[in-house]
Amino acid sequence: MAFSDYKTALVTGASGGMGQAIAERLRSNGLTVHALARSEGKLQELAEKSGVIPHPVDIADTAAITELVKGLEVDILVNNAGVSRPGSLLGSEAFDIDEQINVNLRAALHLSRLLLPGMMERDRGHIINITSMAGHYEFGGHIAYHATKSAMHTVSRQLRVDAFGRRVRVTEISPGRVETDIFAHVEKISPEEAKAKYFDGFEMPQTSDIADAVEYAVGAPQYVNIGLIELLPTLQVPGGLRTAKRVGDEVVLTGNK
């Protein structure tokens, strides 16, 4: 088990959802876990519950994360933090685009830049990027989210090239719909409303299933790199075929979305 080779992990977006589940799982495997998020209160609750080391920080603040990781020997980096904004490019504001690029892509690049050299020097390490099926499939709207997650898919591939020759592994975990509070945040509705709209009556993966995938990738023998795990509900299919026709000024869509 490669867990015995590692001592320390850093998880972003750890105050809730998948990040919290991953942080707890890594901690339960005996690792020292540095948990990063903007929500100080939720991080403190997690620290009291599981023993992680809380770091309330905005990961889009490059100077802050540079100072935070200075002197840390991090064996496992989990780039999990992510934000999404609804709508197509036609309805996007500048902030919507900039925030998604800063959190979903730029912060992950900088953390990888800061921590990968130490992993290579020690000849051990694992970078885990939590992306999304949105990085591989089109499902309408959310263009900046699709773009950043697609970029992180490329980053995951390229990191393997950059770390070639050293025992540094890179895993991309690409979930479909998972029962988290992301939809409440995206649509600015209550968790109860989001649950009724997106989860009630559906057979959804839980955050523990994502933590299982992380545990599987990290726990594989050191000579095995699990490159990509696509984790979707059995009853969710990405893609589909739509065709539009014009009837006067009306656009009629046919086929399944």
XYZ file of N, CA and C in Angstrom:
771
model
N 0.840 -1.200 0.000
C 0.000 0.000 0.000
C 0.874 1.249 0.000
N 0.625 2.153 -0.944
C 1.442 3.358 -1.052
C 1.188 4.341 0.082
N 0.099 4.161 0.851
C -0.137 5.061 1.977
C 1.056 5.064 2.927
N 1.715 3.930 3.048
C 2.851 3.853 3.962
C 4.041 4.668 3.477
N 4.038 5.050 2.185
C 5.122 5.855 1.633
C 4.918 7.350 1.865
N 3.700 7.726 2.226
C 3.345 9.139 2.324
C 3.091 9.551 3.770
N 3.390 10.806 4.062
C 3.194 11.325 5.417
C 2.200 12.488 5.474
N 2.208 13.324 4.440
C 1.472 14.586 4.519
C 0.655 14.824 3.255
N -0.565 15.360 3.453
C -1.434 15.697 2.327
C -1.941 17.119 2.481
N -2.278 17.732 1.354
C -2.903 19.051 1.336
C -4.128 18.962 0.436
N -5.282 19.384 0.979
C -6.548 19.278 0.255
C -7.184 20.661 0.182
N -7.522 21.109 -1.022
C -8.208 22.394 -1.175
C -9.719 22.170 -1.223
N -10.452 23.223 -0.894
C -11.911 23.106 -0.869
C -12.377 22.094 0.149
N -11.731 22.088 1.316
C -11.941 21.014 2.285
C -13.044 21.295 3.297
N -13.733 22.426 3.187
C -14.720 22.770 4.203
C -16.058 22.072 4.015
N -16.235 21.372 2.905
C -17.502 20.684 2.671
C -17.407 19.762 1.475
N -18.478 19.015 1.237
C -18.598 18.197 0.050
C -17.479 17.195 -0.143
N -17.009 17.087 -1.382
C -15.989 16.102 -1.720
C -14.676 16.378 -1.014
N -14.309 17.653 -0.901
C -13.052 17.989 -0.248
C -13.012 17.551 1.197
N -14.113 17.753 1.907
C -14.175 17.335 3.304
C -14.061 15.824 3.418
N -14.792 15.106 2.553
C -14.749 13.646 2.592
C -13.350 13.122 2.287
N -12.675 13.746 1.333
C -11.306 13.330 0.976
C -10.346 13.605 2.119
N -10.450 14.796 2.717
C -9.572 15.156 3.830
C -9.748 14.176 4.994
N -10.984 13.852 5.304
C -11.252 12.913 6.399
C -10.697 11.528 6.082
N -10.834 11.105 4.824
C -10.373 9.775 4.447
C -8.845 9.683 4.520
N -8.168 10.704 4.033
C -6.702 10.697 4.096
C -6.224 10.740 5.545
N -6.926 11.518 6.365
C -6.563 11.584 7.783
C -6.773 10.225 8.445
N -7.841 9.513 8.081
C -8.122 8.208 8.683
C -7.080 7.171 8.298
N -6.323 7.451 7.237
C -5.230 6.566 6.818
C -3.891 6.959 7.439
N -3.948 7.835 8.433
C -2.752 8.151 9.200
C -1.928 9.316 8.705
N -2.424 10.035 7.687
C -1.660 11.156 7.145
C -1.924 12.440 7.929
N -0.934 13.289 7.988
C -1.142 14.661 8.430
C -1.782 15.401 7.264
N -2.953 15.996 7.503
C -3.713 16.612 6.412
C -3.871 18.103 6.658
N -3.380 18.894 5.708
C -3.583 20.339 5.714
C -4.830 20.631 4.886
N -5.842 21.191 5.535
C -7.142 21.420 4.901
C -7.317 22.901 4.602
N -7.511 23.238 3.318
C -7.625 24.632 2.895
C -9.041 24.932 2.422
N -9.536 26.096 2.807
C -10.833 26.586 2.332
C -11.002 28.013 2.820
N -12.016 28.700 2.296
C -12.272 30.076 2.736
C -13.088 30.127 4.025
N -13.854 29.084 4.301
C -14.764 29.092 5.444
C -14.039 28.657 6.718
N -13.672 29.624 7.534
C -12.919 29.313 8.751
C -13.733 28.481 9.727
N -15.019 28.813 9.874
C -15.861 28.085 10.819
C -15.997 26.616 10.475
N -16.272 26.326 9.211
C -16.428 24.933 8.793
C -15.112 24.170 8.880
N -14.019 24.840 8.578
C -12.717 24.195 8.699
C -12.416 23.831 10.152
N -12.775 24.726 11.058
C -12.526 24.462 12.471
C -13.351 23.274 12.947
N -14.578 23.178 12.474
C -15.426 22.024 12.812
C -14.786 20.729 12.302
N -14.266 20.782 11.089
C -13.608 19.611 10.510
C -12.369 19.239 11.314
N -11.620 20.254 11.741
C -10.405 20.005 12.521
C -10.740 19.335 13.847
N -11.777 19.812 14.507
C -12.179 19.232 15.789
C -12.703 17.810 15.625
N -13.318 17.556 14.481
C -13.907 16.241 14.225
C -12.873 15.206 13.809
N -11.915 15.617 12.965
C -11.031 14.627 12.338
C -9.549 14.807 12.633
N -9.164 15.973 13.120
C -7.749 16.184 13.412
C -6.937 16.756 12.269
N -7.614 17.264 11.228
C -6.866 17.925 10.153
C -6.323 19.257 10.666
N -5.376 19.819 9.937
C -4.832 21.136 10.268
C -5.544 22.159 9.377
N -6.340 23.059 9.972
C -7.131 23.991 9.153
C -6.333 25.202 8.701
N -6.573 25.620 7.453
C -5.926 26.816 6.903
C -6.987 27.637 6.178
N -7.628 28.590 6.846
C -8.587 29.449 6.142
C -7.856 30.387 5.183
N -8.030 30.186 3.908
C -7.303 30.971 2.910
C -8.077 30.946 1.602
N -7.958 32.003 0.848
C -8.500 32.060 -0.511
C -7.413 31.554 -1.442
N -7.626 30.387 -2.043
C -6.560 29.807 -2.857
C -6.310 30.598 -4.137
N -7.208 31.531 -4.467
C -6.956 32.404 -5.613
C -5.921 33.479 -5.284
N -5.555 33.600 -4.015
C -4.537 34.548 -3.568
C -3.179 33.848 -3.646
N -2.477 34.042 -4.737
C -1.223 33.322 -4.974
C -0.185 33.615 -3.909
N -0.106 34.866 -3.477
C 0.876 35.214 -2.439
C 0.570 34.475 -1.138
N -0.698 34.363 -0.810
C -1.092 33.699 0.435
C -0.773 32.210 0.408
N -1.069 31.535 -0.699
C -0.787 30.100 -0.738
C 0.709 29.837 -0.856
N 1.431 30.752 -1.475
C 2.887 30.607 -1.550
C 3.485 30.652 -0.148
N 3.022 31.587 0.658
C 3.503 31.705 2.034
C 3.075 30.499 2.865
N 1.851 30.028 2.631
C 1.309 28.918 3.419
C 2.122 27.636 3.230
N 2.514 27.327 2.000
C 3.187 26.047 1.739
C 4.693 26.130 1.921
N 5.193 27.329 2.213
C 6.630 27.489 2.378
C 7.128 26.590 3.517
N 8.052 25.720 3.222
C 8.611 24.828 4.227
C 7.842 23.544 4.442
N 6.660 23.395 3.814
C 5.883 22.162 3.963
C 6.393 21.086 3.007
N 6.511 19.865 3.498
C 6.777 18.713 2.639
C 5.455 17.995 2.409
N 4.861 18.234 1.270
C 3.547 17.670 0.958
C 3.726 16.515 -0.009
N 3.277 15.337 0.423
C 3.383 14.144 -0.420
C 2.184 13.982 -1.341
N 1.002 14.402 -0.879
C -0.221 14.267 -1.678
C -0.894 15.631 -1.778
N -1.050 16.126 -2.982
C -1.788 17.364 -3.235
C -3.107 17.007 -3.892
N -4.208 17.438 -3.283
C -5.531 17.220 -3.871
C -6.097 18.575 -4.280
N -6.095 18.840 -5.578
C -6.698 20.056 -6.120
C -8.185 19.802 -6.316
N -8.951 20.141 -5.286
C -10.380 19.844 -5.292
C -11.247 21.092 -5.400
N -10.789 22.219 -4.886
C -11.625 23.421 -4.836
C -12.117 23.799 -6.225
N -13.376 24.183 -6.297
C -13.937 24.578 -7.582
C -15.184 25.420 -7.404
N -15.430 26.291 -8.363
C -16.641 27.099 -8.378
C -17.258 27.004 -9.767
N -18.559 27.259 -9.821
C -19.267 27.227 -11.099
C -20.277 28.365 -11.122
N -20.514 28.891 -12.287
C -21.524 29.930 -12.477
C -22.456 29.486 -13.599
N -23.751 29.683 -13.430
C -24.702 29.193 -14.430
C -24.724 30.060 -15.679
N -25.240 29.482 -16.756
C -25.477 30.258 -17.956
C -24.385 30.152 -18.997
N -24.734 30.547 -20.195
C -23.793 30.523 -21.309
C -22.933 31.785 -21.282
N -22.025 31.876 -22.231
C -21.155 33.042 -22.325
C -21.968 34.310 -22.578
N -23.105 34.160 -23.213
C -23.935 35.323 -23.545
C -24.434 36.043 -22.300
N -24.559 35.288 -21.191
C -25.056 35.893 -19.968
C -24.015 36.008 -18.877
N -22.754 35.814 -19.209
C -21.694 35.801 -18.200
C -21.147 37.202 -17.952
N -20.860 37.487 -16.699
C -20.169 38.714 -16.325
C -18.672 38.436 -16.246
N -17.888 39.501 -16.222
C -16.436 39.351 -16.137
C -16.042 38.587 -14.883
N -16.694 38.881 -13.752
C -16.368 38.201 -12.492
C -16.603 36.700 -12.605
N -17.692 36.307 -13.272
C -18.015 34.884 -13.413
C -16.865 34.130 -14.070
N -16.318 34.696 -15.132
C -15.232 34.055 -15.866
C -13.942 34.074 -15.053
N -13.618 35.235 -14.510
C -12.356 35.373 -13.786
C -12.302 34.477 -12.554
N -13.392 34.399 -11.794
C -13.378 33.585 -10.579
C -13.175 32.110 -10.903
N -13.850 31.625 -11.939
C -13.707 30.219 -12.289
C -12.301 29.905 -12.775
N -11.714 30.789 -13.547
C -10.333 30.580 -13.989
C -9.387 30.617 -12.792
N -9.586 31.572 -11.897
C -8.696 31.728 -10.752
C -8.750 30.547 -9.798
N -9.951 30.064 -9.501
C -10.103 28.981 -8.524
C -9.906 27.612 -9.167
N -10.557 27.380 -10.302
C -10.559 26.040 -10.905
C -9.253 25.687 -11.607
N -8.551 26.696 -12.093
C -7.359 26.427 -12.916
C -6.094 27.074 -12.353
N -6.114 28.389 -12.186
C -4.884 29.090 -11.820
C -4.344 28.643 -10.469
N -5.214 28.505 -9.474
C -4.762 28.094 -8.142
C -4.160 26.697 -8.170
N -4.800 25.796 -8.930
C -4.283 24.424 -9.022
C -2.923 24.394 -9.706
N -2.748 25.223 -10.722
C -1.450 25.305 -11.396
C -0.365 25.812 -10.441
N -0.698 26.847 -9.684
C 0.298 27.408 -8.769
C 0.644 26.437 -7.644
N -0.349 25.777 -7.074
C -0.050 24.801 -6.013
C 0.801 23.658 -6.556
N 0.493 23.209 -7.753
C 1.304 22.152 -8.367
C 2.722 22.655 -8.616
N 2.840 23.890 -9.099
C 4.162 24.488 -9.335
C 4.974 24.575 -8.048
N 4.308 24.904 -6.957
C 5.001 25.089 -5.684
C 5.393 23.768 -5.026
N 4.599 22.731 -5.227
C 4.805 21.484 -4.475
C 5.456 20.366 -5.286
N 5.329 20.408 -6.610
C 5.903 19.341 -7.424
C 7.420 19.226 -7.289
N 8.183 20.325 -7.250
C 9.638 20.172 -7.118
C 10.067 19.383 -5.885
N 9.405 19.603 -4.755
C 9.737 18.849 -3.548
C 9.431 17.377 -3.698
N 8.311 17.072 -4.343
C 7.962 15.666 -4.581
C 9.035 14.992 -5.428
N 9.486 15.690 -6.455
C 10.491 15.108 -7.339
C 11.829 14.942 -6.623
N 12.165 15.907 -5.787
C 13.414 15.809 -5.040
C 13.395 14.621 -4.080
N 12.238 14.385 -3.443
C 12.111 13.267 -2.500
C 11.821 11.944 -3.208
N 11.526 12.018 -4.523
C 11.216 10.846 -5.331
C 9.950 10.139 -4.837
N 8.983 10.918 -4.385
C 7.685 10.359 -4.012
C 6.661 11.494 -4.000
N 5.462 11.172 -4.420
C 4.416 12.182 -4.407
C 3.230 11.771 -5.256
N 2.114 12.458 -5.033
C 0.893 12.140 -5.770
C 0.071 13.420 -5.867
N -0.254 13.815 -7.065
C -1.145 14.949 -7.304
C -2.468 14.403 -7.812
N -3.547 14.774 -7.126
C -4.882 14.316 -7.498
C -5.712 15.537 -7.876
N -6.184 15.572 -9.111
C -7.013 16.667 -9.596
C -8.460 16.208 -9.704
N -9.331 16.857 -8.940
C -10.767 16.560 -9.032
C -11.330 17.468 -10.119
N -11.671 16.897 -11.252
C -12.171 17.693 -12.366
C -13.687 17.518 -12.468
N -14.191 17.167 -13.614
C -15.634 17.011 -13.812
C -15.864 16.397 -15.180
N -17.012 15.721 -15.307
C -17.403 15.253 -16.634
C -17.559 16.430 -17.597
N -17.726 17.650 -17.050
C -17.833 18.842 -17.895
C -16.543 19.112 -18.648
N -15.451 18.509 -18.193
C -14.203 18.664 -18.914
C -14.076 17.753 -20.114
N -15.018 16.809 -20.250
C -14.944 15.815 -21.324
C -16.169 15.835 -22.229
N -17.289 16.356 -21.704
C -18.553 16.315 -22.449
C -19.231 17.682 -22.391
N -19.973 17.995 -23.431
C -20.734 19.244 -23.483
C -22.148 18.978 -22.993
N -22.630 19.806 -22.066
C -24.041 19.674 -21.684
C -24.739 21.029 -21.614
N -24.214 22.021 -22.336
C -24.933 23.282 -22.501
C -24.640 24.285 -21.404
N -24.262 25.493 -21.799
C -23.998 26.538 -20.825
C -22.717 26.310 -20.061
N -22.515 27.090 -18.997
C -21.365 26.921 -18.091
C -20.045 26.879 -18.861
N -19.869 27.754 -19.836
C -18.732 27.625 -20.743
C -17.398 27.748 -20.013
N -17.294 28.672 -19.062
C -16.023 28.836 -18.345
C -15.738 27.617 -17.473
N -16.786 27.031 -16.915
C -16.599 25.825 -16.104
C -16.085 24.685 -16.981
N -16.723 24.482 -18.137
C -16.255 23.469 -19.078
C -14.799 23.722 -19.457
N -14.477 24.967 -19.755
C -13.130 25.304 -20.217
C -12.085 25.030 -19.138
N -12.393 25.425 -17.888
C -11.401 25.229 -16.825
C -11.228 23.759 -16.483
N -12.312 23.006 -16.498
C -12.201 21.584 -16.178
C -11.508 20.822 -17.312
N -11.756 21.231 -18.541
C -11.049 20.641 -19.671
C -9.563 20.960 -19.584
N -9.254 22.189 -19.180
C -7.852 22.571 -19.022
C -7.178 21.725 -17.950
N -7.892 21.451 -16.846
C -7.311 20.636 -15.782
C -7.109 19.192 -16.227
N -7.903 18.725 -17.169
C -7.661 17.401 -17.759
C -6.311 17.405 -18.477
N -6.054 18.469 -19.232
C -4.767 18.596 -19.916
C -3.628 18.756 -18.916
N -3.846 19.555 -17.876
C -2.823 19.724 -16.841
C -2.456 18.376 -16.228
N -3.453 17.555 -15.965
C -3.199 16.242 -15.361
C -2.312 15.394 -16.257
N -2.587 15.412 -17.548
C -1.760 14.657 -18.496
C -0.336 15.229 -18.550
N -0.250 16.556 -18.594
C 1.050 17.193 -18.760
C 1.924 17.034 -17.514
N 1.299 17.023 -16.331
C 2.079 16.841 -15.110
C 2.819 15.508 -15.102
N 2.214 14.503 -15.701
C 2.883 13.203 -15.798
C 4.145 13.321 -16.645
N 4.062 14.151 -17.673
C 5.234 14.362 -18.535
C 6.297 15.152 -17.779
N 5.864 16.196 -17.074
C 6.816 17.034 -16.344
C 7.539 16.263 -15.243
N 6.844 15.295 -14.640
C 7.423 14.546 -13.520
C 8.077 13.240 -13.970
N 8.189 13.037 -15.259
C 8.706 11.766 -15.775
C 10.091 11.452 -15.204
N 10.256 10.206 -14.823
C 11.533 9.750 -14.295
C 11.599 9.720 -12.781
N 10.592 10.326 -12.121
C 10.525 10.297 -10.669
C 9.240 9.590 -10.251
N 9.194 9.105 -9.016
C 8.023 8.370 -8.541
C 6.943 9.338 -8.053
N 6.482 10.145 -8.977
C 5.395 11.087 -8.714
C 4.216 10.689 -9.578
N 3.107 10.413 -8.933
C 1.921 9.945 -9.655
C 0.906 11.083 -9.795
N 0.118 11.021 -10.849
C -0.914 12.029 -11.097
C -2.205 11.301 -11.449
N -3.261 11.654 -10.732
C -4.561 11.041 -10.958
C -5.610 12.117 -11.179
N -6.396 11.966 -12.232
C -7.560 12.827 -12.442
C -8.808 12.026 -12.090
N -9.621 12.573 -11.193
C -10.914 11.964 -10.869
C -11.990 12.891 -11.414
N -12.791 12.353 -12.333
C -13.750 13.159 -13.079
C -15.172 12.720 -12.728
N -15.818 13.386 -11.755
C -17.161 12.970 -11.344
C -18.246 13.533 -12.260
N -19.348 12.798 -12.307
C -20.585 13.347 -12.823
C -21.325 13.980 -11.657
N -22.641 13.847 -11.641
C -23.402 14.444 -10.547
C -23.155 13.673 -9.260
N -22.794 14.399 -8.226
C -22.553 13.838 -6.898
C -23.385 14.646 -5.919
N -23.904 13.998 -4.901
C -24.773 14.691 -3.952
C -23.945 15.587 -3.036
N -23.795 16.835 -3.455
C -23.103 17.854 -2.665
C -23.962 19.115 -2.666
N -23.435 20.172 -2.073
C -24.188 21.426 -2.004
C -23.857 22.368 -3.158
N -23.187 21.876 -4.205
C -22.755 22.764 -5.289
C -23.935 23.438 -5.989
N -25.041 22.701 -6.169
C -26.169 23.282 -6.892
C -26.834 24.396 -6.087
N -26.831 24.267 -4.774
C -27.357 25.339 -3.924
C -26.527 26.603 -4.090
N -25.205 26.435 -4.173
C -24.319 27.588 -4.352
C -24.473 28.195 -5.743
N -24.519 27.332 -6.755
C -24.582 27.826 -8.135
C -25.874 28.589 -8.388
N -27.000 28.033 -7.933
C -28.296 28.644 -8.220
C -28.760 29.590 -7.124
N -27.944 29.693 -6.041
C -28.286 30.562 -4.918
C -29.666 30.222 -4.351
N -29.859 28.923 -4.111
C -31.082 28.432 -3.486
C -30.700 27.693 -2.208
N -31.676 27.355 -1.409
C -31.394 26.676 -0.152
C -30.968 25.234 -0.417
N -30.188 24.635 0.495
C -29.832 23.221 0.342
C -31.060 22.320 0.220
N -32.130 22.681 0.900
C -33.355 21.875 0.828
C -33.964 21.926 -0.574
N -33.986 23.125 -1.166
C -34.504 23.262 -2.531
C -33.639 22.497 -3.521
N -32.319 22.607 -3.357
C -31.404 21.899 -4.258
C -31.571 20.391 -4.129
N -31.748 19.930 -2.914
C -31.938 18.492 -2.689
C -33.198 17.996 -3.379
N -34.284 18.745 -3.235
C -35.550 18.343 -3.854
C -35.453 18.360 -5.377
N -34.713 19.330 -5.926
C -34.640 19.497 -7.377
C -33.684 18.519 -8.037
N -32.533 18.267 -7.390
C -31.470 17.527 -8.071
C -31.193 16.129 -7.521
N -31.649 15.830 -6.310
C -31.219 14.577 -5.693
C -32.356 13.650 -5.272
N -33.456 14.204 -4.792
C -34.543 13.342 -4.309
C -35.066 12.455 -5.430
N -35.106 11.155 -5.178
C -35.593 10.204 -6.166
C -34.546 9.714 -7.141
N -33.346 10.310 -7.102
C -32.252 9.888 -7.976
C -31.283 8.993 -7.202
N -30.590 8.143 -7.932
C -29.559 7.293 -7.327
C -28.211 7.960 -7.579
N -27.759 8.727 -6.583
C -26.591 9.582 -6.745
C -25.378 9.042 -5.995
N -24.182 9.124 -6.597
C -22.962 8.894 -5.826
C -22.868 9.891 -4.680
N -22.273 9.442 -3.588
C -22.068 10.289 -2.419
C -20.616 10.765 -2.385
N -20.353 11.741 -1.532
C -18.975 12.217 -1.410
C -18.040 11.103 -0.948
N -18.576 10.145 -0.206
C -17.752 9.011 0.242
C -17.278 8.175 -0.938
N -18.052 8.162 -2.030
C -17.632 7.415 -3.218
C -16.426 8.083 -3.881
N -16.376 9.408 -3.836
C -15.211 10.114 -4.370
C -13.998 9.843 -3.486
N -14.215 9.849 -2.172
C -13.120 9.526 -1.249
C -12.626 8.101 -1.476
N -13.541 7.178 -1.801
C -13.139 5.797 -2.124
C -12.194 5.785 -3.320
N -12.531 6.603 -4.342
C -11.696 6.645 -5.549
C -10.311 7.193 -5.233
N -10.251 8.220 -4.398
C -8.957 8.771 -3.987
C -8.163 7.718 -3.229
N -8.833 7.034 -2.321
C -8.157 6.003 -1.523
C -7.628 4.880 -2.413
N -8.397 4.520 -3.415
C -7.970 3.470 -4.350
C -6.726 3.903 -5.116
N -6.736 5.141 -5.628
C -5.596 5.626 -6.421
C -4.341 5.752 -5.581
N -4.494 6.312 -4.377
C -3.333 6.489 -3.505
C -2.843 5.147 -2.980
N -3.773 4.239 -2.700
C -3.413 2.955 -2.108
C -2.828 1.947 -3.067
N -2.893 2.244 -4.368
C -2.267 1.339 -5.340
C -0.760 1.290 -5.103
N -0.113 0.196 -5.491
C 1.342 0.126 -5.318
C 2.040 1.312 -5.969
N 3.166 1.703 -5.415
C 3.884 2.883 -5.883
C 4.217 2.813 -7.372
N 4.357 1.606 -7.901
C 4.695 1.464 -9.318
C 3.469 1.527 -10.227
N 2.281 1.769 -9.662
C 1.042 1.847 -10.448
C 0.498 3.272 -10.397
N 0.279 3.879 -11.557
C -0.343 5.201 -11.635
C -1.753 5.053 -12.212
N -2.749 5.391 -11.397
C -4.136 5.417 -11.876
C -4.348 6.784 -12.509
N -4.384 6.845 -13.830
C -4.388 8.125 -14.522
C -5.713 8.849 -14.499
N -6.811 8.143 -14.775
C -8.116 8.796 -14.904
C -9.208 7.879 -14.381
N -10.032 8.412 -13.501
C -11.222 7.711 -13.021
C -12.426 8.580 -13.359
N -13.316 8.079 -14.197
C -14.560 8.775 -14.518
C -15.659 8.130 -13.682
N -16.265 8.900 -12.811
C -17.192 8.357 -11.817
C -18.541 9.056 -11.948
N -19.490 8.378 -12.580
C -20.819 8.932 -12.827
C -21.889 8.036 -12.206
N -23.079 8.589 -11.957
C -24.200 7.722 -11.594
C -24.464 6.724 -12.719
N -24.855 5.516 -12.360
C -25.204 4.529 -13.379
C -26.310 5.052 -14.280
N -27.244 5.816 -13.708
C -28.378 6.331 -14.462
C -28.140 7.763 -14.950
N -26.901 8.079 -15.264
C -26.576 9.355 -15.911
C -25.715 9.061 -17.131
N -26.133 9.580 -18.274
C -25.382 9.372 -19.516
C -24.972 10.737 -20.065
N -23.692 10.965 -20.291
C -23.261 12.242 -20.859
C -23.499 12.278 -22.363
N -23.650 13.471 -22.867
C -23.805 13.614 -24.315
C -25.248 13.451 -24.755
N -25.431 13.134 -25.995
C -26.761 13.040 -26.585
C -26.756 13.742 -27.926
N -27.839 13.625 -28.660
C -27.898 14.208 -30.002
C -29.103 15.123 -30.094
N -28.849 16.371 -30.474
C -29.922 17.335 -30.686
C -29.792 17.934 -32.085
N -30.912 18.160 -32.710
C -30.925 18.808 -34.012
C -31.967 19.920 -33.974
N -31.621 21.075 -34.507
C -32.555 22.202 -34.508
C -33.048 22.483 -35.923
N -34.303 22.907 -36.013
C -34.816 23.372 -37.299
C -35.521 24.710 -37.088
N -35.506 25.525 -38.120
C -36.132 26.828 -38.057
C -37.512 26.752 -38.687
N -38.513 27.215 -37.956
C -39.871 27.370 -38.473
C -40.209 28.850 -38.337
N -39.977 29.593 -39.412
C -40.082 31.042 -39.317
C -38.996 31.563 -38.392
N -39.408 32.318 -37.368
C -38.447 32.830 -36.388
C -38.283 31.895 -35.198
N -39.035 30.808 -35.195
C -38.988 29.881 -34.057
C -37.936 28.796 -34.306
N -37.196 28.464 -33.237
C -36.228 27.385 -33.303
C -36.814 26.179 -32.574
N -36.938 25.062 -33.278
C -37.497 23.841 -32.708
C -36.367 22.843 -32.519
N -36.186 22.381 -31.280
C -35.149 21.404 -30.981
C -35.767 20.012 -30.956
N -35.069 19.062 -31.564
C -35.525 17.675 -31.550
C -34.425 16.806 -30.990
N -34.774 15.627 -30.552
C -33.788 14.693 -30.005
C -33.613 14.898 -28.517
N -32.821 14.026 -27.907
C -32.614 14.059 -26.475
C -31.474 14.998 -26.111
N -31.663 15.768 -25.058
C -30.632 16.687 -24.598
C -29.619 15.917 -23.769
